[in-house]
């Protein structure tokens, strides 16, 4: 009796522990360029709920500009670090659907999974989070039943389905498919560098809601210039190598440190050098965009 | 003792089984023309959470153009099949709120529930999924407490509330209200037909994010023409019977099979004949829209 | 044995009851002016999931116009009442980030929690729901580990993190920080009043999707004029005290009670006096906006 009861308790405890011990955590986060006006995102989530109603489905964004792989890469870079270990991300920005681009799952060294076409989407996250292992999705096994005749919605039939099964523990990471070499398709861009008192970097993204300009120059590099609040930066912006903006802006702790409508440099929430207008839209005013073809130089001028 | 313990185990097992045995699965999926800029969608979800915090609330879309019942019908058609049996959908596109249109719950033959005004929203889903049973919502029983003075937000006070109670098992399907005859209010449109080598159909929707044109002509019908990739289709598009587009496009397996900016015909993710420009926006370029008044003809020309 | 078994049962029951007995209910509802195009909202949710994957994360809206504190206040007012007791709201519209505005958690008399900068966001909800207690967030304790160097994303590192910990029961309300006096920063606006047969009030918001104009004049006040459907209201609208619209509109039970395109007065879903065009956009046609500087007068003219 005592033994039977213990076994029951063990069984109950096992259920809880087993859930907790999964390397995946039942969370799936979706990103795409589908927008939210049609049913595509909802169909992906329906497929995931069909795999397991215990999954927790969230969104990164579905407003990636159509076919903009660079921005998909950047949004992952911006967001993945803040989700817990074991989270499975699905990113579907896939202009090459139907071509021979590979469908993969990247496991990062930080224990997160990204399910995506390997078309440049992993450019930034593979560098920053590190590649633990990459596997190619074996579509013979990992494809929604009954979807073999569909040519164009891999997001639903392969990516969402595989991500849900991985997150729910229906398949192990190994069962995704065969392991690939530890490298991903990468988009070239200006890396962050320092020479003397000059920083160079890429305009990796706009903070679209406010029109702020975010670079890939990290606080660590910037701080090698020993900046203090109130110092001035001489900023030059290039599009495909051509100069399109040149002006000074103070390094400020808060937006309110400069008058309304004036430019400032600051460290954004990702601790990267950024440009803004206090209560205004820098990108719109100066026609600045972002992507691999946009770069920036910043020279520090110490206050007297 | 042994008996007591068994009873406890039975009770525990019962809790799990009872949950699993519900025909509803605790999932509610919301659709509306409310947009996401105000609090209306959130108020609906708050009411649902007040019914049971165990519900899982997801969205189809809230960007249905205002009062566009046809598009509401289409989005359900596009999405409902991908959610598991027992899912409860709420669709609130309701220009006739306050008139005598009926508030109903449709149970499909595939075991899904749709809570909606019966105003044409069920046109397509009733045909494709089949009507198992329709019940009229009895507002005397199925209305949020304290909402009797509110004239205009049935979405929150009746539809979301009833859907949540049905999904949570607080009411059975029978308790929704009295059974109605197995028919729904339907919007007329060009059905998909074939005569010789000519297909006719309706432009049921645009793939808005990309500007692709989706018809209601299914792969089964299309394949009666024995098409192979590389064959040409002569496409004619009509708006309210007037010709507005006439041109040729190849039947392609992938978008990349034609040059950038060129038109192609393909089978979309719902396995229906569709039109697109590779890396472009077909609908915007040729001013094509969708709805019950748009139709299309396609004639197959075999490659030599 | 019997005793051991009882203890186990007690433990199991305790787990369920403990969850249910929390004053918080594990639901967190997010509002911001971040939009949904970047990863900011997702990063906030990731931080919350890192606190506890058992939380249920929902949205109010993220489309508050940038820096529009009034609208943030209004959306809370519109929505908070419909969520169950114990729900934790996070509202991040924060033009003063980096200044000395306080970060607070308001507990309403109705048992809901609002985590926000105290910058006017609580203007309406503090009045309507009542202040049970306000506490200032102690950032020494309630700040995401490793975020001390970040100047600008309090939404993620302080507000979302604190809300998640409060909702998950990782901290009590007392552990948020020290109690503040029972008052909040408030934005001045025209309160709803009645003098004879004239009502005055504020245009608190537009029902943006449809262009309807919503006032803060409640049904209770309006009904002191003894209106019946078909009575006429003479409406005058002022912007910063200047008359911008003056016309008559019937008091109608449904939009369909007036011809297409014609104005009507009605009680909206919050039971407040509102203006609309049947099947049209009142605000766009007459260039009416909303906010603290917009007001309205309504004079009742009884039908003969």
mmCIF file of N, CA and C in Angstrom, chain C residues 190-196 198-202 216-218 221-222 224 296 298:
data_model
loop_
_atom_site.group_PDB
_atom_site.id
_atom_site.type_symbol
_atom_site.label_atom_id
_atom_site.label_comp_id
_atom_site.label_asym_id
_atom_site.label_seq_id
_atom_site.Cartn_x
_atom_site.Cartn_y
_atom_site.Cartn_z
ATOM 1 N N UNK C 190 -12.603 69.093 -19.651
ATOM 2 C CA UNK C 190 -13.994 69.479 -19.367
ATOM 3 C C UNK C 190 -14.732 68.288 -18.760
ATOM 4 N N UNK C 191 -15.091 68.414 -17.492
ATOM 5 C CA UNK C 191 -15.884 67.356 -16.864
ATOM 6 C C UNK C 191 -17.311 67.391 -17.436
ATOM 7 N N UNK C 192 -18.006 66.287 -17.328
ATOM 8 C CA UNK C 192 -19.399 66.240 -17.783
ATOM 9 C C UNK C 192 -20.282 66.990 -16.791
ATOM 10 N N UNK C 193 -21.096 67.970 -17.309
ATOM 11 C CA UNK C 193 -21.984 68.755 -16.434
ATOM 12 C C UNK C 193 -23.342 68.923 -17.106
ATOM 13 N N UNK C 194 -24.332 69.315 -16.314
ATOM 14 C CA UNK C 194 -25.654 69.637 -16.842
ATOM 15 C C UNK C 194 -26.124 70.945 -16.221
ATOM 16 N N UNK C 195 -26.652 71.865 -17.103
ATOM 17 C CA UNK C 195 -27.285 73.113 -16.624
ATOM 18 C C UNK C 195 -28.573 73.253 -17.409
ATOM 19 N N UNK C 196 -29.725 73.174 -16.754
ATOM 20 C CA UNK C 196 -30.999 73.219 -17.476
ATOM 21 C C UNK C 196 -31.057 72.094 -18.499
ATOM 22 N N UNK C 198 -28.969 71.874 -21.058
ATOM 23 C CA UNK C 198 -27.675 71.854 -21.761
ATOM 24 C C UNK C 198 -26.654 70.966 -21.049
ATOM 25 N N UNK C 199 -26.105 70.030 -21.815
ATOM 26 C CA UNK C 199 -25.022 69.177 -21.317
ATOM 27 C C UNK C 199 -23.683 69.708 -21.830
ATOM 28 N N UNK C 200 -22.653 69.639 -21.000
ATOM 29 C CA UNK C 200 -21.292 69.927 -21.456
ATOM 30 C C UNK C 200 -20.410 68.717 -21.163
ATOM 31 N N UNK C 201 -19.408 68.529 -22.016
ATOM 32 C CA UNK C 201 -18.480 67.438 -21.750
ATOM 33 C C UNK C 201 -17.261 67.525 -22.647
ATOM 34 N N UNK C 202 -16.407 66.563 -22.499
ATOM 35 C CA UNK C 202 -15.157 66.470 -23.244
ATOM 36 C C UNK C 202 -15.312 65.422 -24.362
ATOM 37 N N UNK C 216 -17.483 62.209 -22.782
ATOM 38 C CA UNK C 216 -17.445 61.678 -21.408
ATOM 39 C C UNK C 216 -18.771 61.897 -20.671
ATOM 40 N N UNK C 217 -19.846 62.230 -21.435
ATOM 41 C CA UNK C 217 -21.156 62.471 -20.812
ATOM 42 C C UNK C 217 -21.857 61.127 -20.602
ATOM 43 N N UNK C 218 -22.046 60.740 -19.341
ATOM 44 C CA UNK C 218 -22.595 59.407 -19.082
ATOM 45 C C UNK C 218 -24.115 59.349 -19.272
ATOM 46 N N UNK C 221 -26.361 61.118 -16.677
ATOM 47 C CA UNK C 221 -26.524 62.568 -16.807
ATOM 48 C C UNK C 221 -27.461 62.878 -17.981
ATOM 49 N N UNK C 222 -27.197 62.218 -19.095
ATOM 50 C CA UNK C 222 -27.998 62.432 -20.304
ATOM 51 C C UNK C 222 -29.468 62.157 -20.012
ATOM 52 N N UNK C 224 -31.152 62.609 -17.445
ATOM 53 C CA UNK C 224 -31.825 63.659 -16.670
ATOM 54 C C UNK C 224 -32.602 64.607 -17.584
ATOM 55 N N UNK C 296 -17.657 69.757 -25.985
ATOM 56 C CA UNK C 296 -18.916 69.644 -26.718
ATOM 57 C C UNK C 296 -20.075 70.094 -25.838
ATOM 58 N N UNK C 298 -24.444 69.927 -25.784
ATOM 59 C CA UNK C 298 -25.608 69.279 -26.393
ATOM 60 C C UNK C 298 -26.871 69.806 -25.715
#
